[in-house]
mmCIF file of C-alpha atoms in Angstrom:
data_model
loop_
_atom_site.group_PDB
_atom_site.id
_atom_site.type_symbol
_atom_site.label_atom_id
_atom_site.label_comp_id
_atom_site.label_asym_id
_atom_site.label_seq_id
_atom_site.Cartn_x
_atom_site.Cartn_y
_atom_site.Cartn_z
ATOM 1 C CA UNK R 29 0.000 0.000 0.000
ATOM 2 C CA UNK R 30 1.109 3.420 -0.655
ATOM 3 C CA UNK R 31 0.002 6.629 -1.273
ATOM 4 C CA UNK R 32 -0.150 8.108 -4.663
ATOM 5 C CA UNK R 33 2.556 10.503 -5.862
ATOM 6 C CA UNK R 34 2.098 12.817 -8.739
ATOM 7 C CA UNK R 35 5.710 12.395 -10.370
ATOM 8 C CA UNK R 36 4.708 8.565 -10.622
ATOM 9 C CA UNK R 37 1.378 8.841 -11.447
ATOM 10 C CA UNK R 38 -0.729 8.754 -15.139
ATOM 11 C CA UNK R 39 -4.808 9.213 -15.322
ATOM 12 C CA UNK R 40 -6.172 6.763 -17.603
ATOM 13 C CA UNK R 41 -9.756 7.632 -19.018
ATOM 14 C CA UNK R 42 -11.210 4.543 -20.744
ATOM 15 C CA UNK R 43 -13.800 4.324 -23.408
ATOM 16 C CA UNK R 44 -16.383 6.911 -22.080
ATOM 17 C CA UNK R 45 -18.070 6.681 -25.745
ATOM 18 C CA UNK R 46 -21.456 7.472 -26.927
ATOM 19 C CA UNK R 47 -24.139 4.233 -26.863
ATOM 20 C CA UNK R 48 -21.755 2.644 -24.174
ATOM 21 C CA UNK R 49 -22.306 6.459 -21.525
ATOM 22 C CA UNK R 50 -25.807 5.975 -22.759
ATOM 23 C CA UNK R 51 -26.121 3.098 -20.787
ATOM 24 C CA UNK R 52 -23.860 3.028 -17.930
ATOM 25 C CA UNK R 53 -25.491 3.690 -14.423
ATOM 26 C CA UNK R 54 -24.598 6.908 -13.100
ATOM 27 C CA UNK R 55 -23.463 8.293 -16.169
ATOM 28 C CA UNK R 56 -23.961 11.810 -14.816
ATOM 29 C CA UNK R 57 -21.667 11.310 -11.855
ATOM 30 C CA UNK R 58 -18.919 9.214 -14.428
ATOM 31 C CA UNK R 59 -18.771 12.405 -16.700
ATOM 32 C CA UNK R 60 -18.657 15.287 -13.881
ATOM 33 C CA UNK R 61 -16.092 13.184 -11.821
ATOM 34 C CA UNK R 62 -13.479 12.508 -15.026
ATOM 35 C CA UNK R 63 -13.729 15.999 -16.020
ATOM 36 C CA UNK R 64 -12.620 16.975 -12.776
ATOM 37 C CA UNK R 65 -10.027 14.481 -12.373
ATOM 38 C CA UNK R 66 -8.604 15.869 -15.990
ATOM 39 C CA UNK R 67 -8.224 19.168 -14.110
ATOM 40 C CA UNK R 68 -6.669 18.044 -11.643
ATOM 41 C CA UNK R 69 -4.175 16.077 -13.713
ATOM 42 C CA UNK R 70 -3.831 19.609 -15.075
ATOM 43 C CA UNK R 71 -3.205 20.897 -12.029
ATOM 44 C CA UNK R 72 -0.673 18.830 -10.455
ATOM 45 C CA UNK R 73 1.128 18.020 -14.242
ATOM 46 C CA UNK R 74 0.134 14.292 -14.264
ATOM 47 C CA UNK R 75 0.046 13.237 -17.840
ATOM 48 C CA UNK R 76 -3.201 11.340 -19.415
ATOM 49 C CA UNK R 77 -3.882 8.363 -22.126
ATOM 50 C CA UNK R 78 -7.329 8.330 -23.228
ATOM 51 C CA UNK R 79 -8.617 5.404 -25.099
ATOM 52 C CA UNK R 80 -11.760 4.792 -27.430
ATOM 53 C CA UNK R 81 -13.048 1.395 -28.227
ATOM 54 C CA UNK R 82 -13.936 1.242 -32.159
ATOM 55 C CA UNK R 83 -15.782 4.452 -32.579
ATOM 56 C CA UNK R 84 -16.957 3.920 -35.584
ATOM 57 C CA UNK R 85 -19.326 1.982 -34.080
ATOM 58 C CA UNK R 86 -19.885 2.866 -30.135
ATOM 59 C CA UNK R 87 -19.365 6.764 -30.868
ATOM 60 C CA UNK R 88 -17.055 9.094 -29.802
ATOM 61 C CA UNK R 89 -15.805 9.964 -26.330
ATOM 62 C CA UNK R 90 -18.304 12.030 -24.425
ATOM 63 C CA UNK R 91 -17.620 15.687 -25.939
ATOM 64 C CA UNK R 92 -17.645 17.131 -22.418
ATOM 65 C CA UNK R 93 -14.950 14.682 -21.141
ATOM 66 C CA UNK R 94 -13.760 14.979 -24.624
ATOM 67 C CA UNK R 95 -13.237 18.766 -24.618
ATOM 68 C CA UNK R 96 -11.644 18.894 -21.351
ATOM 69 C CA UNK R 97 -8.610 16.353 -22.460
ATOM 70 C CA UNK R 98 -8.429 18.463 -25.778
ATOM 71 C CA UNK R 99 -7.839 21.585 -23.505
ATOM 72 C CA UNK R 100 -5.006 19.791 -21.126
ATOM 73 C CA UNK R 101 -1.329 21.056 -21.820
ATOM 74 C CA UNK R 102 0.255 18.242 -19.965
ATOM 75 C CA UNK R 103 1.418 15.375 -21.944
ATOM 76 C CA UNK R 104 -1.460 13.438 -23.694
ATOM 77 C CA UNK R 105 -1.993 10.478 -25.561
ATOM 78 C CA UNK R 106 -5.052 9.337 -27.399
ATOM 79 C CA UNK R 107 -5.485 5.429 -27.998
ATOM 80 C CA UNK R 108 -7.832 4.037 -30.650
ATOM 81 C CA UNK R 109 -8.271 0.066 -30.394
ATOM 82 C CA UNK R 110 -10.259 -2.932 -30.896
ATOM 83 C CA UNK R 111 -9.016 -4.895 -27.808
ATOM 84 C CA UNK R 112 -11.279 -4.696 -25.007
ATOM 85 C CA UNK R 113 -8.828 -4.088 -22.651
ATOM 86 C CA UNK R 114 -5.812 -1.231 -23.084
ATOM 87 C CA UNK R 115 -3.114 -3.437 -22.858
ATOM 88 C CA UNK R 116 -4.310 -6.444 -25.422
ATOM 89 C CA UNK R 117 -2.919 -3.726 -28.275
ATOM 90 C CA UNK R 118 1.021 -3.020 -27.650
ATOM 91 C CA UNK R 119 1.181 0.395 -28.663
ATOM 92 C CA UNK R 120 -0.785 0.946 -25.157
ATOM 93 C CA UNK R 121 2.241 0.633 -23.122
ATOM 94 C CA UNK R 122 4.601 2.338 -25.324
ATOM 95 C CA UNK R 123 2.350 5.642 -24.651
ATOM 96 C CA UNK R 124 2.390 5.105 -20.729
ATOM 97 C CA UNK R 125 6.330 5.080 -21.413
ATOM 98 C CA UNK R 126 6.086 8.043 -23.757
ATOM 99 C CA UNK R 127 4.270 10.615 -20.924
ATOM 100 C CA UNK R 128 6.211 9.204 -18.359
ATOM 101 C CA UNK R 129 9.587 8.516 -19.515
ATOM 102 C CA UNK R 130 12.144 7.552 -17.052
ATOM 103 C CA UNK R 131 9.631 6.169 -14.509
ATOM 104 C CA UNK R 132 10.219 2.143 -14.560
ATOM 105 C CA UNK R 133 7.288 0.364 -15.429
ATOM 106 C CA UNK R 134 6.551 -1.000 -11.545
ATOM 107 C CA UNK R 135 6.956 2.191 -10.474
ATOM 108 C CA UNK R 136 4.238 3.427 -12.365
ATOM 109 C CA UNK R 137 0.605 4.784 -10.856
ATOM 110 C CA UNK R 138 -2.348 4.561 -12.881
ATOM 111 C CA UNK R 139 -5.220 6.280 -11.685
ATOM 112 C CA UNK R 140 -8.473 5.150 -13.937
ATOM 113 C CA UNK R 141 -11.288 6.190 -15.091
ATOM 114 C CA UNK R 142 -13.737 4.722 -17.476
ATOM 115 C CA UNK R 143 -16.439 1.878 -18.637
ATOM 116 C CA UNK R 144 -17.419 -0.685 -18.951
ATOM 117 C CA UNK R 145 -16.396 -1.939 -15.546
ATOM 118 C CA UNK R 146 -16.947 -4.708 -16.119
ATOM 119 C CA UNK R 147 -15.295 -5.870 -19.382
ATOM 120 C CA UNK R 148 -12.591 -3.055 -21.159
ATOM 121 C CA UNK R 149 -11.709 -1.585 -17.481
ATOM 122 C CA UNK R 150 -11.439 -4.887 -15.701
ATOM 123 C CA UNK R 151 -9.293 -6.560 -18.625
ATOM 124 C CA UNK R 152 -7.012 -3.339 -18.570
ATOM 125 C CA UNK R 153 -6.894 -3.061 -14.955
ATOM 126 C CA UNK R 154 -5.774 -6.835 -14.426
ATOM 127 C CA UNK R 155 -3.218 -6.738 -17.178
ATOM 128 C CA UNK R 156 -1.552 -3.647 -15.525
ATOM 129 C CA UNK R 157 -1.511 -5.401 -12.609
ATOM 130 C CA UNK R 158 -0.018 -8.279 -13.838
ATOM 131 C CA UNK R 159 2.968 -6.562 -15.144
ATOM 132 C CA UNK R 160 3.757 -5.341 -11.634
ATOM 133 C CA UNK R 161 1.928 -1.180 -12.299
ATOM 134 C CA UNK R 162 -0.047 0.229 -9.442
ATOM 135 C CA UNK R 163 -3.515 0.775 -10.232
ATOM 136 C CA UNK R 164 -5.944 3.334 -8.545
ATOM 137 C CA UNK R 165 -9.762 2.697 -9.530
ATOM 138 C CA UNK R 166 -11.868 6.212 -8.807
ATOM 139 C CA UNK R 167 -15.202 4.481 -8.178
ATOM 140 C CA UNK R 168 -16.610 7.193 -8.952
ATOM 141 C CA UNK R 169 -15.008 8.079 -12.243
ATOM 142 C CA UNK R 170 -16.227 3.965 -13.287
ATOM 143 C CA UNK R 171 -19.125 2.434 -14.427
ATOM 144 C CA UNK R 172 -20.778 -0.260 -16.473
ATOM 145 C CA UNK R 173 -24.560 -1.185 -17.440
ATOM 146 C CA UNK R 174 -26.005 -1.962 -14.222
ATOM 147 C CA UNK R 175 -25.141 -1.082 -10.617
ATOM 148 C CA UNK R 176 -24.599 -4.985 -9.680
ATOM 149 C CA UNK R 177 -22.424 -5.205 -12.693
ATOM 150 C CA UNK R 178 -20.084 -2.318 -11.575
ATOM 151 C CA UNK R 179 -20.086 -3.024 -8.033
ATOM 152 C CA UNK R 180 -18.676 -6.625 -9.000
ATOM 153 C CA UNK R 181 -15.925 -5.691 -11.768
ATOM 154 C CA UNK R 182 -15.120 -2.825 -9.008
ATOM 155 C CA UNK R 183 -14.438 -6.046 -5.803
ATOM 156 C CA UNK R 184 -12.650 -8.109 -8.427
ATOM 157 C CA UNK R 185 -10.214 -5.440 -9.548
ATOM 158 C CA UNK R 186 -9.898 -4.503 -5.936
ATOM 159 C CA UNK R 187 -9.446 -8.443 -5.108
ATOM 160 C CA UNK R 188 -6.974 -8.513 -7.671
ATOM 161 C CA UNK R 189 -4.382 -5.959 -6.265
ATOM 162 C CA UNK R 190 -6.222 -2.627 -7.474
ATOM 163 C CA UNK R 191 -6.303 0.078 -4.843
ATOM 164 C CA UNK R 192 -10.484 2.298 -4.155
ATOM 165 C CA UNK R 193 -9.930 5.396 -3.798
ATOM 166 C CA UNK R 194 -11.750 8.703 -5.601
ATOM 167 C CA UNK R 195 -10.666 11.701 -7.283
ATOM 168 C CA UNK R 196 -10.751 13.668 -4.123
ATOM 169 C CA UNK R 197 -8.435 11.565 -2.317
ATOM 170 C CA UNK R 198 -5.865 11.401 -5.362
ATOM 171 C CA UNK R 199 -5.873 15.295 -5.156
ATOM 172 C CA UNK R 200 -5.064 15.627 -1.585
ATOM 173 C CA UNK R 201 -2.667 12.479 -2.380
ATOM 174 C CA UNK R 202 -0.487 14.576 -5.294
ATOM 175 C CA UNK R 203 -0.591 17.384 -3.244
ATOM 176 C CA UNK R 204 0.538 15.663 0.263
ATOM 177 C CA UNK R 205 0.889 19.403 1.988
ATOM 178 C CA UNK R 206 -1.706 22.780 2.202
ATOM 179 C CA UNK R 207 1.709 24.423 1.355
ATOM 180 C CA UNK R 208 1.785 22.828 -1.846
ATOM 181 C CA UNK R 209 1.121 25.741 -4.817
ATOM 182 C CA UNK R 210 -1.527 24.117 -6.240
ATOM 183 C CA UNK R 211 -3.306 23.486 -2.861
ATOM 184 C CA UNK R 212 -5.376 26.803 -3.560
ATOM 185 C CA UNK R 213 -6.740 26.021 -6.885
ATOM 186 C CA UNK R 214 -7.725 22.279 -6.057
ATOM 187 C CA UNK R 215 -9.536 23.244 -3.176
ATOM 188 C CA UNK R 216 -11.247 25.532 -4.896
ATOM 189 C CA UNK R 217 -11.924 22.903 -7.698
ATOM 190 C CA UNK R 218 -13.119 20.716 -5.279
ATOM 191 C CA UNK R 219 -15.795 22.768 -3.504
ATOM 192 C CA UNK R 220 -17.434 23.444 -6.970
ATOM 193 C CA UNK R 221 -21.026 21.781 -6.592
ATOM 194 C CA UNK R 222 -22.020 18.085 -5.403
ATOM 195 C CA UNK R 223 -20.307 15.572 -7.826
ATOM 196 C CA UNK R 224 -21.800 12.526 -6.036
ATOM 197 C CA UNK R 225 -25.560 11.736 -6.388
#
């Protein structure tokens, strides 16, 4: 166990596409929570991969989630694939090197976000995990069709070595100290409206 430290760490935002948002439970919450954990990243310079399973036929990413990871200067990396889960296509790890070169692979952090929990997010999650990477599952930043089918991809990742936490707790996690310079801008960040219904 350890807490999460923003010079290891990478946000990954998985397939939050069209029909698939459409259907996910909580989809409200899923949206409002990423975006926020995007600014964040922002924030505290934590870089960000965002993936989209075939859009020619799900859709695109949501354009609000979609707009905010346009808008983020950090490094970025956009992943189109057919594999349900991140790291059954090999260019997936070679962009997790590319934003955070120099950081050895075990060392990394990967804070996700995404759907389905229950299929792409759970195969990516497990992989990661099974080439020794840290994983960080915002619950609130996940989802699939169907609270049972969320809540049970969400115990099994956990099971599985994945860590709970939310995208308040990785903010207070990167920045560690109220003295930190970015303390004043997340807190205000944070206080903006009720994310969780």
């Amino acid at each position: 166990m350890e807490l999460l430290d923003a010079s290891r760490s990478i946000v990954t935002v998985i397939d939050l596409q069209g029909k698939l948002m459409e259907m996910a439970y909580r989809s409200s919450m899923v949206i409002r929570s990423t975006i926020r954990l995007l600014r964040l990243a922002e924030l505290f310079q934590v870089p960000v991969v965002l993936s989209e399973q075939y859009p020619k036929g799900i859709g695109p990413t949501d354009p609000r989630v979609r707009a905010e990871f346009d808008r983020l200067t950090v490094p970025k990396r956009y992943l189109e694939k057919t594999s349900f889960g991140c790291c059954g296509d090999p260019r997936f790890e070679a962009l997790l090197a590319e934003v955070r070169p120099g950081v050895p692979r075990e060392q990394r952090q990967i804070v996700v976000a995404g759907i389905e929990a229950q299929v792409c997010v759970m195969q990516t999650v497990i992989e990661l995990l099974r080439t020794g990477q840290k994983v960080f599952l915002c619950w609130e930043c996940i989802s699939g069709r169907g609270e049972e089918y969320r809540r049970h991809a969400l115990e099994r990742m956990v099971q599985a070595g994945a860590v709970l936490t939310n995208h308040e707790s990785v903010a207070f996690e990167w920045a560690r100290d109220s003295n930190h310079p970015a303390f004043r801008q997340m807190s205000a960040l944070l206080k903006e409206g009720q994310i969780v219904e």
